[in-house]
Amino acid sequence: MEEFAEHIAIKKVSADDAGFLFQLMNEPAVMRALNEVPTAARDWEEAVLAWREDADEEGYIIFSGEKPIGWFAVNGLLAGYRTAFLKMAALLPAYQGRHIGRYVLAKIMDDLKSAGIASLALFTNQDNRRAQRCYASCGFRIVETLTEEMADHTTVNRYKMECRL
């Protein structure tokens, strides 16, 4: 077990988390890494409400003690081919590079496996080496290379990575 594990908690996203999601996803370093554009607080309030009605998706807020520090989300939970997608893995910059992402991802993967999901896939930018190292340490392998237009209208070279659970 990681030395910090007793300080890290993983909780399902609730309506109270919209403010933190707004803060996290408007953090300049996070927006740059994810090629995102600024969003409004109301966008996050509406998103959280929609997610509560969507059985195909689950979101998690990551806490260090009582402080929210990140957001992970998975969709494709009802897919007939039993492959879910990690649609988001974001930590506040001060908490990156400390193996927290690896710890959280391993916990989520264990839960998905217990729920009958056979594999987990994700997309990441080819230049995001830190994320790729984290994913590889959790068993992910590159299965496809592609180019995508991102939310900020940049064209980015990406990898699709997948892991059997």
CSV table of C-alpha atoms in Angstrom, one decimal:
chain,number,residue,atom,x,y,z
A,1,MET,CA,0.0,0.0,0.0
A,2,GLU,CA,1.2,3.5,-0.9
A,3,GLU,CA,2.4,5.5,2.1
A,4,PHE,CA,-0.3,8.2,1.4
A,5,ALA,CA,-3.2,5.8,1.0
A,6,GLU,CA,-4.7,6.5,4.4
A,7,HIS,CA,-5.0,10.2,3.4
A,8,ILE,CA,-6.6,9.6,0.0
A,9,ALA,CA,-10.4,9.0,-0.3
A,10,ILE,CA,-12.4,8.3,-3.5
A,11,LYS,CA,-16.0,9.4,-3.4
A,12,LYS,CA,-18.7,9.4,-6.0
A,13,VAL,CA,-19.4,12.8,-7.5
A,14,SER,CA,-22.3,14.6,-5.9
A,15,ALA,CA,-24.2,17.9,-6.5
A,16,ASP,CA,-21.9,19.5,-3.9
A,17,ASP,CA,-18.9,18.9,-6.1
A,18,ALA,CA,-19.8,21.2,-9.0
A,19,GLY,CA,-17.8,24.1,-7.5
A,20,PHE,CA,-14.7,22.0,-7.2
A,21,LEU,CA,-15.0,20.6,-10.8
A,22,PHE,CA,-15.4,24.2,-12.0
A,23,GLN,CA,-12.2,25.2,-10.1
A,24,LEU,CA,-10.2,22.1,-11.3
A,25,MET,CA,-11.2,22.2,-14.9
A,26,ASN,CA,-10.5,26.0,-15.1
A,27,GLU,CA,-7.0,25.6,-13.6
A,28,PRO,CA,-4.7,26.9,-16.3
A,29,ALA,CA,-2.2,23.9,-16.1
A,30,VAL,CA,-5.1,21.4,-16.3
A,31,MET,CA,-6.7,23.2,-19.2
A,32,ARG,CA,-3.4,23.2,-21.1
A,33,ALA,CA,-2.7,19.5,-20.4
A,34,LEU,CA,-6.2,18.4,-21.5
A,35,ASN,CA,-6.6,21.0,-24.3
A,36,GLU,CA,-9.8,22.3,-22.6
A,37,VAL,CA,-11.5,25.7,-22.8
A,38,PRO,CA,-12.8,27.8,-19.9
A,39,THR,CA,-16.2,26.7,-18.6
A,40,ALA,CA,-18.8,28.4,-16.4
A,41,ALA,CA,-19.9,27.2,-13.0
A,42,ARG,CA,-23.4,26.6,-14.3
A,43,ASP,CA,-21.9,24.1,-16.9
A,44,TRP,CA,-20.7,21.9,-14.0
A,45,GLU,CA,-23.9,22.2,-12.0
A,46,GLU,CA,-25.8,20.9,-15.1
A,47,ALA,CA,-23.2,18.2,-15.8
A,48,VAL,CA,-23.4,16.8,-12.3
A,49,LEU,CA,-27.2,16.6,-12.4
A,50,ALA,CA,-27.0,14.9,-15.8
A,51,TRP,CA,-24.5,12.3,-14.6
A,52,ARG,CA,-26.7,11.4,-11.7
A,53,GLU,CA,-29.3,10.2,-14.3
A,54,ASP,CA,-26.8,8.3,-16.4
A,55,ALA,CA,-26.2,4.7,-15.4
A,56,ASP,CA,-23.5,4.3,-18.1
A,57,GLU,CA,-21.2,6.8,-16.3
A,58,GLU,CA,-19.6,7.2,-12.9
A,59,GLY,CA,-17.5,10.1,-11.6
A,60,TYR,CA,-15.2,10.2,-8.6
A,61,ILE,CA,-13.8,13.1,-6.6
A,62,ILE,CA,-10.4,12.4,-5.1
A,63,PHE,CA,-9.7,13.8,-1.6
A,64,SER,CA,-6.6,14.3,0.4
A,65,GLY,CA,-8.0,14.4,3.9
A,66,GLU,CA,-10.9,16.8,3.5
A,67,LYS,CA,-9.6,18.7,0.5
A,68,PRO,CA,-10.8,17.7,-3.0
A,69,ILE,CA,-7.8,17.3,-5.3
A,70,GLY,CA,-9.0,15.6,-8.4
A,71,TRP,CA,-11.6,14.1,-10.6
A,72,PHE,CA,-11.7,10.7,-12.4
A,73,ALA,CA,-14.6,9.6,-14.5
A,74,VAL,CA,-15.5,6.4,-16.4
A,75,ASN,CA,-18.2,5.8,-19.0
A,76,GLY,CA,-19.3,2.9,-21.1
A,77,LEU,CA,-20.3,0.9,-18.0
A,78,LEU,CA,-23.3,-0.6,-19.8
A,79,ALA,CA,-21.5,-1.4,-23.0
A,80,GLY,CA,-22.2,-4.9,-24.3
A,81,TYR,CA,-18.6,-5.4,-25.2
A,82,ARG,CA,-17.6,-4.9,-21.6
A,83,THR,CA,-15.0,-2.2,-22.3
A,84,ALA,CA,-15.3,1.0,-20.2
A,85,PHE,CA,-13.5,4.2,-21.0
A,86,LEU,CA,-11.6,6.4,-18.6
A,87,LYS,CA,-13.0,9.7,-19.8
A,88,MET,CA,-11.2,11.9,-17.2
A,89,ALA,CA,-8.2,11.7,-14.9
A,90,ALA,CA,-7.2,15.1,-13.5
A,91,LEU,CA,-5.5,16.1,-10.3
A,92,LEU,CA,-4.6,19.6,-9.1
A,93,PRO,CA,-1.0,20.3,-10.2
A,94,ALA,CA,0.3,20.3,-6.6
A,95,TYR,CA,-0.8,16.6,-6.3
A,96,GLN,CA,0.6,15.4,-9.6
A,97,GLY,CA,3.7,13.2,-9.8
A,98,ARG,CA,3.1,11.7,-6.3
A,99,HIS,CA,1.6,8.4,-7.4
A,100,ILE,CA,-1.9,9.4,-6.3
A,101,GLY,CA,-3.2,8.9,-9.9
A,102,ARG,CA,-1.8,5.4,-10.0
A,103,TYR,CA,-3.3,4.6,-6.6
A,104,VAL,CA,-6.8,5.9,-7.6
A,105,LEU,CA,-6.8,4.3,-11.0
A,106,ALA,CA,-5.9,0.9,-9.5
A,107,LYS,CA,-8.8,1.2,-7.1
A,108,ILE,CA,-11.2,2.2,-9.8
A,109,MET,CA,-10.0,-0.7,-12.0
A,110,ASP,CA,-10.5,-3.2,-9.2
A,111,ASP,CA,-14.1,-1.9,-8.8
A,112,LEU,CA,-14.7,-2.2,-12.6
A,113,LYS,CA,-13.4,-5.7,-12.7
A,114,SER,CA,-15.7,-6.7,-9.8
A,115,ALA,CA,-18.6,-5.3,-11.7
A,116,GLY,CA,-17.8,-7.5,-14.7
A,117,ILE,CA,-16.0,-5.0,-16.9
A,118,ALA,CA,-13.3,-6.8,-18.9
A,119,SER,CA,-11.1,-3.9,-20.0
A,120,LEU,CA,-10.6,-0.2,-19.6
A,121,ALA,CA,-9.5,2.1,-22.5
A,122,LEU,CA,-8.5,5.7,-22.5
A,123,PHE,CA,-7.1,8.4,-24.8
A,124,THR,CA,-4.1,10.5,-24.0
A,125,ASN,CA,-2.0,13.1,-25.8
A,126,GLN,CA,1.2,11.6,-27.2
A,127,ASP,CA,3.3,14.4,-25.5
A,128,ASN,CA,1.8,13.7,-22.1
A,129,ARG,CA,4.6,11.4,-21.0
A,130,ARG,CA,3.8,11.6,-17.2
A,131,ALA,CA,0.3,10.4,-17.8
A,132,GLN,CA,1.5,7.6,-20.1
A,133,ARG,CA,4.0,6.4,-17.4
A,134,CYS,CA,1.1,6.3,-14.9
A,135,TYR,CA,-1.1,4.4,-17.3
A,136,ALA,CA,1.6,1.9,-18.3
A,137,SER,CA,2.4,1.2,-14.6
A,138,CYS,CA,-1.3,0.2,-14.2
A,139,GLY,CA,-1.1,-2.2,-17.2
A,140,PHE,CA,-2.2,0.0,-20.1
A,141,ARG,CA,-0.7,-0.5,-23.5
A,142,ILE,CA,-0.9,1.6,-26.6
A,143,VAL,CA,-3.3,0.0,-29.1
A,144,GLU,CA,-3.8,2.9,-31.6
A,145,THR,CA,-2.4,6.2,-32.6
A,146,LEU,CA,-4.7,8.9,-34.0
A,147,THR,CA,-5.1,12.6,-34.5
A,148,GLU,CA,-8.0,14.5,-32.9
A,149,GLU,CA,-9.4,18.1,-32.8
A,150,MET,CA,-9.7,19.0,-29.2
A,151,ALA,CA,-12.1,21.4,-27.4
A,152,ASP,CA,-9.6,24.3,-27.7
A,153,HIS,CA,-9.6,23.6,-31.5
A,154,THR,CA,-6.0,22.4,-31.6
A,155,THR,CA,-5.1,19.2,-33.5
A,156,VAL,CA,-3.4,16.8,-31.2
A,157,ASN,CA,-1.6,13.5,-31.8
A,158,ARG,CA,-3.1,11.0,-29.4
A,159,TYR,CA,-2.8,7.4,-28.2
A,160,LYS,CA,-5.6,5.1,-27.4
A,161,MET,CA,-4.4,2.9,-24.5
A,162,GLU,CA,-6.2,-0.2,-23.1
A,163,CYS,CA,-5.8,-2.5,-20.2
A,164,ARG,CA,-7.4,-6.0,-19.6
A,165,LEU,CA,-8.8,-6.0,-16.1
